[in-house]
mmCIF file of C-alpha atoms in Angstrom:
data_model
loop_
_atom_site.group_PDB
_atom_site.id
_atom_site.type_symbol
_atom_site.label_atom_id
_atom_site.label_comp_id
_atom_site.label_asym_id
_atom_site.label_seq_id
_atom_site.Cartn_x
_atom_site.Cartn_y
_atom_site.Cartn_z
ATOM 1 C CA UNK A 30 0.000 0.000 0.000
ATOM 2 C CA UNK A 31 1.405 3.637 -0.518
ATOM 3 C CA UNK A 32 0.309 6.750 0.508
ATOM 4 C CA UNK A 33 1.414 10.447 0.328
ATOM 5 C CA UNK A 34 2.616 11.536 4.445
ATOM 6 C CA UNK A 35 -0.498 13.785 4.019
ATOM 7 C CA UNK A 36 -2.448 10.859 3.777
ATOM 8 C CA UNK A 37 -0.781 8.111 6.177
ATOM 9 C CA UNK A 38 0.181 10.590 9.125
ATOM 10 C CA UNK A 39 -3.460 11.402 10.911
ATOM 11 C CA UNK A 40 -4.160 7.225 10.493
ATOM 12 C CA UNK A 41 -1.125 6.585 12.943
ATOM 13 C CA UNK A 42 -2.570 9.783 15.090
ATOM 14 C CA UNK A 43 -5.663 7.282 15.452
ATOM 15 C CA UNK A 44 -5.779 5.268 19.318
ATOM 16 C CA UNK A 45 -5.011 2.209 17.213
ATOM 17 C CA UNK A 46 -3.022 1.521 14.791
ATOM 18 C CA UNK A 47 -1.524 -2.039 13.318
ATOM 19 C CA UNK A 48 2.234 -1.792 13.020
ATOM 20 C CA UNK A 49 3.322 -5.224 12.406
ATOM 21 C CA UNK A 50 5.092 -5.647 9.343
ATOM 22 C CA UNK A 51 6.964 -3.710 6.685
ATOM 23 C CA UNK A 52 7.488 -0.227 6.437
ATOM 24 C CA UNK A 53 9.295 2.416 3.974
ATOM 25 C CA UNK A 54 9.382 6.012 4.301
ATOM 26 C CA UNK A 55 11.308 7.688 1.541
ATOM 27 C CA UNK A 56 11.948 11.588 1.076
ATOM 28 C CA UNK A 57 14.071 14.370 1.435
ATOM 29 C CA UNK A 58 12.626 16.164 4.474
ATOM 30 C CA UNK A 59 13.932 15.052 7.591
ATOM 31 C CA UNK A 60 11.397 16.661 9.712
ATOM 32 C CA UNK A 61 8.517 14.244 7.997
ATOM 33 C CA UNK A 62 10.257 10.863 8.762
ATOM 34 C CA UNK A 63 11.001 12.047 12.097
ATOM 35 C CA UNK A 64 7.097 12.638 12.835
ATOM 36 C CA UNK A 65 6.676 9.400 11.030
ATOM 37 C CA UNK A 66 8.217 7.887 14.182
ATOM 38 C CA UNK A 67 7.079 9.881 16.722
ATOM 39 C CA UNK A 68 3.862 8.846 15.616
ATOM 40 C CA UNK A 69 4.413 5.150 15.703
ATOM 41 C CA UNK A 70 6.218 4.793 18.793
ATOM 42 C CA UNK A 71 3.147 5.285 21.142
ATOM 43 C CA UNK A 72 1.772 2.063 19.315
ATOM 44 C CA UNK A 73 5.048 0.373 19.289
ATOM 45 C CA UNK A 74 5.469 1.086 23.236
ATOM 46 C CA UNK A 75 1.587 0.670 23.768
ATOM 47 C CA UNK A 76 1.794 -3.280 22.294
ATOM 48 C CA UNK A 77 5.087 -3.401 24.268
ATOM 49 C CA UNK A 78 7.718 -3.189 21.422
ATOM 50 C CA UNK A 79 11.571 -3.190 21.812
ATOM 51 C CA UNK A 80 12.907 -0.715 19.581
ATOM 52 C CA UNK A 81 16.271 -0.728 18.401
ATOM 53 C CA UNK A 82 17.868 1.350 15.263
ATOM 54 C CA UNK A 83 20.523 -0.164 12.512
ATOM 55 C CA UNK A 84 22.151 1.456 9.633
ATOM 56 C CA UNK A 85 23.039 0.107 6.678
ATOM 57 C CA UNK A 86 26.914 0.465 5.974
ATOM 58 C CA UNK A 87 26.673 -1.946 3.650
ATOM 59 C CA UNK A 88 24.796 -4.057 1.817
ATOM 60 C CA UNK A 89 25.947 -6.983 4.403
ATOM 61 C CA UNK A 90 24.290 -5.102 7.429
ATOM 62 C CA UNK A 91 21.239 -6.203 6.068
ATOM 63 C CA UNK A 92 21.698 -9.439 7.846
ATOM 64 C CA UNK A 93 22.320 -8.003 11.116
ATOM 65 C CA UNK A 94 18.328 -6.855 10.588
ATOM 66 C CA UNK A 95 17.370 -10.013 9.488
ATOM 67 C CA UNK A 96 18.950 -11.255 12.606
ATOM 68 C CA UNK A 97 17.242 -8.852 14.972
ATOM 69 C CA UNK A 98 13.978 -9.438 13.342
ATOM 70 C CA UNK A 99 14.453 -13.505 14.284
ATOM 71 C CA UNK A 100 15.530 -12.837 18.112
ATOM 72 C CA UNK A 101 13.239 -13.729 20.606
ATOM 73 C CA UNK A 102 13.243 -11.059 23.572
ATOM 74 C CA UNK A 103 12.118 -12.251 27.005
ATOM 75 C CA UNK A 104 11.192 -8.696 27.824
ATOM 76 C CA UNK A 105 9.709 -7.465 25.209
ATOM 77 C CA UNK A 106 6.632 -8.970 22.717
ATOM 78 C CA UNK A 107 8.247 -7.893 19.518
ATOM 79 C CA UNK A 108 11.322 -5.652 17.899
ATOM 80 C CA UNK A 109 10.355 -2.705 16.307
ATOM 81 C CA UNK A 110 13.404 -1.915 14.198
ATOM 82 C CA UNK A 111 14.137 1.758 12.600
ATOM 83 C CA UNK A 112 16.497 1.207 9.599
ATOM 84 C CA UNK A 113 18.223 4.183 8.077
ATOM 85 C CA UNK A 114 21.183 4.141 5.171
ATOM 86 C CA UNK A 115 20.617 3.367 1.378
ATOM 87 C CA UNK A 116 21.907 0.513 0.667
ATOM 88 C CA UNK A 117 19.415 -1.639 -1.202
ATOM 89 C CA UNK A 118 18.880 -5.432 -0.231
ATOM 90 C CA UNK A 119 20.055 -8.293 -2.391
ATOM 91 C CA UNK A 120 18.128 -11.167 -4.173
ATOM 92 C CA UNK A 121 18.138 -13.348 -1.040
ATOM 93 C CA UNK A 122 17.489 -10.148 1.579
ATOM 94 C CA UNK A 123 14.528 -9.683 -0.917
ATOM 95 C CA UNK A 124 13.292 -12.968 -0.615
ATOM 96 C CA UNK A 125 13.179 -12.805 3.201
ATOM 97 C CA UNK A 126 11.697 -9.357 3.660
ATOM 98 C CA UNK A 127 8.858 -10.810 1.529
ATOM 99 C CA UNK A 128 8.534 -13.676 4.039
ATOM 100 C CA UNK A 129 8.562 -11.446 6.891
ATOM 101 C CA UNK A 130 5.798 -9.125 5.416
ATOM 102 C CA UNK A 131 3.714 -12.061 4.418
ATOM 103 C CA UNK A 132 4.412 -13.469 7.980
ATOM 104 C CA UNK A 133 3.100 -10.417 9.659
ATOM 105 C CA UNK A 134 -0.013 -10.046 7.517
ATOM 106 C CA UNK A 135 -1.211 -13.853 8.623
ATOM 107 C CA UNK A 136 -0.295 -12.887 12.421
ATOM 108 C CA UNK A 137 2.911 -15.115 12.586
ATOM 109 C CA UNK A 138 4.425 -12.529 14.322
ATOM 110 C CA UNK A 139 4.159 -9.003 15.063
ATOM 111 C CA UNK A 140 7.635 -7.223 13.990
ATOM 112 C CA UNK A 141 7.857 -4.037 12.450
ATOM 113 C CA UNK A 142 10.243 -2.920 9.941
ATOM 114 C CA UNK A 143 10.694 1.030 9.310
ATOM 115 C CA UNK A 144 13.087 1.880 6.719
ATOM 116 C CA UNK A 145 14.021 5.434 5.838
ATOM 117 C CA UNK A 146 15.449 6.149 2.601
ATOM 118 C CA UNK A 147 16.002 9.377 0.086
ATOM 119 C CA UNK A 148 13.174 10.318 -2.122
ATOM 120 C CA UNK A 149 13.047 6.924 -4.822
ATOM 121 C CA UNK A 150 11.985 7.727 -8.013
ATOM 122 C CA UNK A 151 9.706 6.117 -10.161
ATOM 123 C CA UNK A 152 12.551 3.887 -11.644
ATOM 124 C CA UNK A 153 13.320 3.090 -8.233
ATOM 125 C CA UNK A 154 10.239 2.253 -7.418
ATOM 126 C CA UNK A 155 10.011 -0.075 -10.063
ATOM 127 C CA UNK A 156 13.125 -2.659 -8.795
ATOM 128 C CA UNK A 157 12.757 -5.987 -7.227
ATOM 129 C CA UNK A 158 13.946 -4.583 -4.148
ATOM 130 C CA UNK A 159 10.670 -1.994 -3.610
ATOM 131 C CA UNK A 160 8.057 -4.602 -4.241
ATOM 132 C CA UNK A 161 8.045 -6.452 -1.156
ATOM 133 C CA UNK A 162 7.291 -2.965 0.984
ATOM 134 C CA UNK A 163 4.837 -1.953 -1.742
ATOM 135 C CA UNK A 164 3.198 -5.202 -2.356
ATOM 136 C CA UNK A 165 2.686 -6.552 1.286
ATOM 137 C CA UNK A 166 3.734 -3.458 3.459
ATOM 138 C CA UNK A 167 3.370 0.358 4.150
ATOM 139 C CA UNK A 168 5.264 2.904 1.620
ATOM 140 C CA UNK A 169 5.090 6.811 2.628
ATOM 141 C CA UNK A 170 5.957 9.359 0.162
ATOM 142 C CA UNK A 171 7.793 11.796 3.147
ATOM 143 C CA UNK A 172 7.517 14.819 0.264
ATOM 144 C CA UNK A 173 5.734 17.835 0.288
ATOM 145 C CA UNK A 174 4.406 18.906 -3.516
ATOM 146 C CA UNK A 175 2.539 22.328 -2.867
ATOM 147 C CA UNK A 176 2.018 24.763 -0.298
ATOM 148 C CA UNK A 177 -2.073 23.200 0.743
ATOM 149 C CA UNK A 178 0.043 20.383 1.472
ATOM 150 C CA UNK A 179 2.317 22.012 3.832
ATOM 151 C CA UNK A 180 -0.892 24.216 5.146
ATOM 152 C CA UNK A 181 -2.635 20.508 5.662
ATOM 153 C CA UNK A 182 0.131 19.237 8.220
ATOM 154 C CA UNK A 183 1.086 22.444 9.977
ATOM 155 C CA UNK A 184 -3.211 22.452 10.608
ATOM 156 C CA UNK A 185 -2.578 19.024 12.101
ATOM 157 C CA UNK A 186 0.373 19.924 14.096
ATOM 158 C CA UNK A 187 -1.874 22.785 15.508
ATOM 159 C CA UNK A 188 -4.617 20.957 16.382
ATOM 160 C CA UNK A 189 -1.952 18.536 18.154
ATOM 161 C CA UNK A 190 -0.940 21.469 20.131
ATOM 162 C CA UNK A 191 -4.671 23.082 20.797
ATOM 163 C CA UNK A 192 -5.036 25.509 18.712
ATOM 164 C CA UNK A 193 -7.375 26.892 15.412
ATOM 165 C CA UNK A 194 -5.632 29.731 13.054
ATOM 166 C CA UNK A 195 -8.133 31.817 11.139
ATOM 167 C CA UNK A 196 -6.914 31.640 7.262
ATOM 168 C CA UNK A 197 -5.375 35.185 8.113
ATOM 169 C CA UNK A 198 -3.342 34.367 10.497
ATOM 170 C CA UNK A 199 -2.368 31.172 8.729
ATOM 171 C CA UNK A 200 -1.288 33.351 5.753
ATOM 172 C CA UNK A 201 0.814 35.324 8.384
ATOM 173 C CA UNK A 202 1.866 32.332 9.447
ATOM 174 C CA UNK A 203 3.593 31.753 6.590
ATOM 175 C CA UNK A 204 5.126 34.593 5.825
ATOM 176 C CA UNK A 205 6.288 35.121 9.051
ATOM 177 C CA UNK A 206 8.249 31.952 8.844
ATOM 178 C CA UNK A 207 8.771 32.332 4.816
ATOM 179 C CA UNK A 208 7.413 29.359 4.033
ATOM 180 C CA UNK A 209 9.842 27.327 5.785
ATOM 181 C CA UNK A 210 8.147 23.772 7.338
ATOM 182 C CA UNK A 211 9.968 23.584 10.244
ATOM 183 C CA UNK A 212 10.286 27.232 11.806
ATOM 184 C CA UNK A 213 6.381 27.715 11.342
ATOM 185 C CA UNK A 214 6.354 24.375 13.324
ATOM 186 C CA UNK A 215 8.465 25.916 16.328
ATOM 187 C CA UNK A 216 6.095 29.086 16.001
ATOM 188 C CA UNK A 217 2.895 26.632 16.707
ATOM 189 C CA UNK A 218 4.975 25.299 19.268
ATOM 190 C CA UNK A 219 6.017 28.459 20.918
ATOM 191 C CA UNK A 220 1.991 29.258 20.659
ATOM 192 C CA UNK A 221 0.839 26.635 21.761
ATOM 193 C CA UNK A 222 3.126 27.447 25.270
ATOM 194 C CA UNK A 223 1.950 31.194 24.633
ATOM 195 C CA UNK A 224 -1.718 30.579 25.405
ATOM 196 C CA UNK A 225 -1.795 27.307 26.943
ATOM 197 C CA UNK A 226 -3.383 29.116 30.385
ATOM 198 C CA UNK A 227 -6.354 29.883 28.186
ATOM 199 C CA UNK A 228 -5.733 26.193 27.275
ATOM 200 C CA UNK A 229 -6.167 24.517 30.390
ATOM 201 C CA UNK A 230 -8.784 26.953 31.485
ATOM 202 C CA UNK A 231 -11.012 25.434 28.547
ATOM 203 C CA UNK A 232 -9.882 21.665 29.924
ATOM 204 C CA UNK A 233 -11.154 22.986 33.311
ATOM 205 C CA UNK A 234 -14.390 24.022 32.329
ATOM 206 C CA UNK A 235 -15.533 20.951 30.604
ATOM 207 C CA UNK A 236 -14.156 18.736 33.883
ATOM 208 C CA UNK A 237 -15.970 20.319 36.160
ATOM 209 C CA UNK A 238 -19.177 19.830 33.666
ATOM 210 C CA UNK A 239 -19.245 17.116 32.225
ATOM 211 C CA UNK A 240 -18.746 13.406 34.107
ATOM 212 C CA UNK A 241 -17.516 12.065 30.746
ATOM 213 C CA UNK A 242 -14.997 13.755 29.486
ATOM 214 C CA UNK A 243 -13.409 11.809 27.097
ATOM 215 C CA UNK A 244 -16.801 12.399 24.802
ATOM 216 C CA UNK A 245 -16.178 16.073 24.924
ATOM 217 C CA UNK A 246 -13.012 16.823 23.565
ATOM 218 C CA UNK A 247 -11.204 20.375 23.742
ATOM 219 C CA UNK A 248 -11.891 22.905 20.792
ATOM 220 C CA UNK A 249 -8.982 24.595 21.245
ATOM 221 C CA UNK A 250 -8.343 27.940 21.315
ATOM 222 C CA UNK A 251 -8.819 29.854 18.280
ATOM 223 C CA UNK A 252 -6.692 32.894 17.181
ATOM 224 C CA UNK A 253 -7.035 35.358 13.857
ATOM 225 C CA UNK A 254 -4.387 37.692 12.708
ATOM 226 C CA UNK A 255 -4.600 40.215 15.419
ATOM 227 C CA UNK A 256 -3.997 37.404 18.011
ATOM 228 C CA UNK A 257 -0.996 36.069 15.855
ATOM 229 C CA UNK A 258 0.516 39.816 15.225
ATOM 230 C CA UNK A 259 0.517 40.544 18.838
ATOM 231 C CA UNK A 260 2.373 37.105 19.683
ATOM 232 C CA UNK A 261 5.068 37.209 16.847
#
């Protein structure tokens, strides 16, 4: 299955989410595979993965995954391994991976396999050595085509952190930051600690008046361009 990060990233935000298998995030912005794992390591730690990291220095390190993925821990219920480098598998490494996806999908075991690469193109994409992920796995395009894009996840991040922007203040926003993914990130993030008394004032309300909270989730708080002008 592959999706665009647009797509895949507010399924993992979901309470449940099933992480067995294989996994391939390819791009060139950093900042996207790293919120690719931050949002699957609540699962992984919530179905009591061990999670481990390898890179590739060489084709060979390939079978120090393979090994990982075959060790029984008497700690933990599965490995959750995050594999970086680009070295591409052989004919044999193929063959496994294939098992191990296949494996996963029938419930013979519950590993996860998260490799990030570069941005593959569509020749890449096309090799014996993508099919496995593609075929019986999880591929995420970690690119960013257009601007609505960008817009799209930062109004994800902000609802993460609490908060609604008027489409003023998100074209401040912008601006502001000149486009730039990750320092209009920090900005929701400094916002977020900006007016997170008016945040937990909301929380407050609804606890004392409601029994069930959990049906009533939190707004947020909202803020147009005057709000955002007077915090920048």
């Amino acid at each position: 299955m592959q999706d665009t990060f647009i797509q895949a990233y507010p399924k993992l935000l979901q309470p449940s989410v099933a992480v067995a298998g294989l996994w391939l995030a390819h791009g060139d912005e950093p900042l996207l595979s790293q919120w690719l794992i931050d949002a699957l390591r609540p699962h992984w730690r919530a179905q009591n993965y061990a999670i481990k990291r390898i890179e590739l220095v060489s084709v060979k390190s390939w079978q120090e995954v393979l090994s990982e993925l075959g060790s029984q821990s008497l700690f933990d219920d599965a490995s959750a391994l995050i594999v970086t480098g680009n070295h591409k598998p052989d004919k044999a490494v193929i063959a496994e991976l294939e098992r191990f996806a296949v494996d996963a999908q029938t419930g013979a075991h519950s590993h996860s396999l998260l490799w990030l690469t570069p941005k593959q193109d569509k020749r890449a994409q096309s090799s014996k050595w993508f099919a496995p992920f593609a075929q019986y796995g999880h591929v995420i395009d970690c690119n960013l085509y257009n601007e609505q894009q960008r817009q799209q996840l930062l109004q994800i991040q902000a609802q993460q952190f609490g908060l609604t922007l008027s489409q003023e203040a998100w074209q401040l926003l912008m601006s502001h930051t000149e486009h730039h993914l990750l320092s209009a990130y920090q900005t929701l993030w400094r916002l977020s600690y900006l007016f997170a008394p008016q945040l937990m004032a909301e929380v407050d309300i609804i606890n004392a008046n409601s029994e069930n909270t959990s049906s009533q989730p939190v707004t947020g708080i909202a803020l147009d361009i005057n709000d955002l002008q007077a915090a920048l």
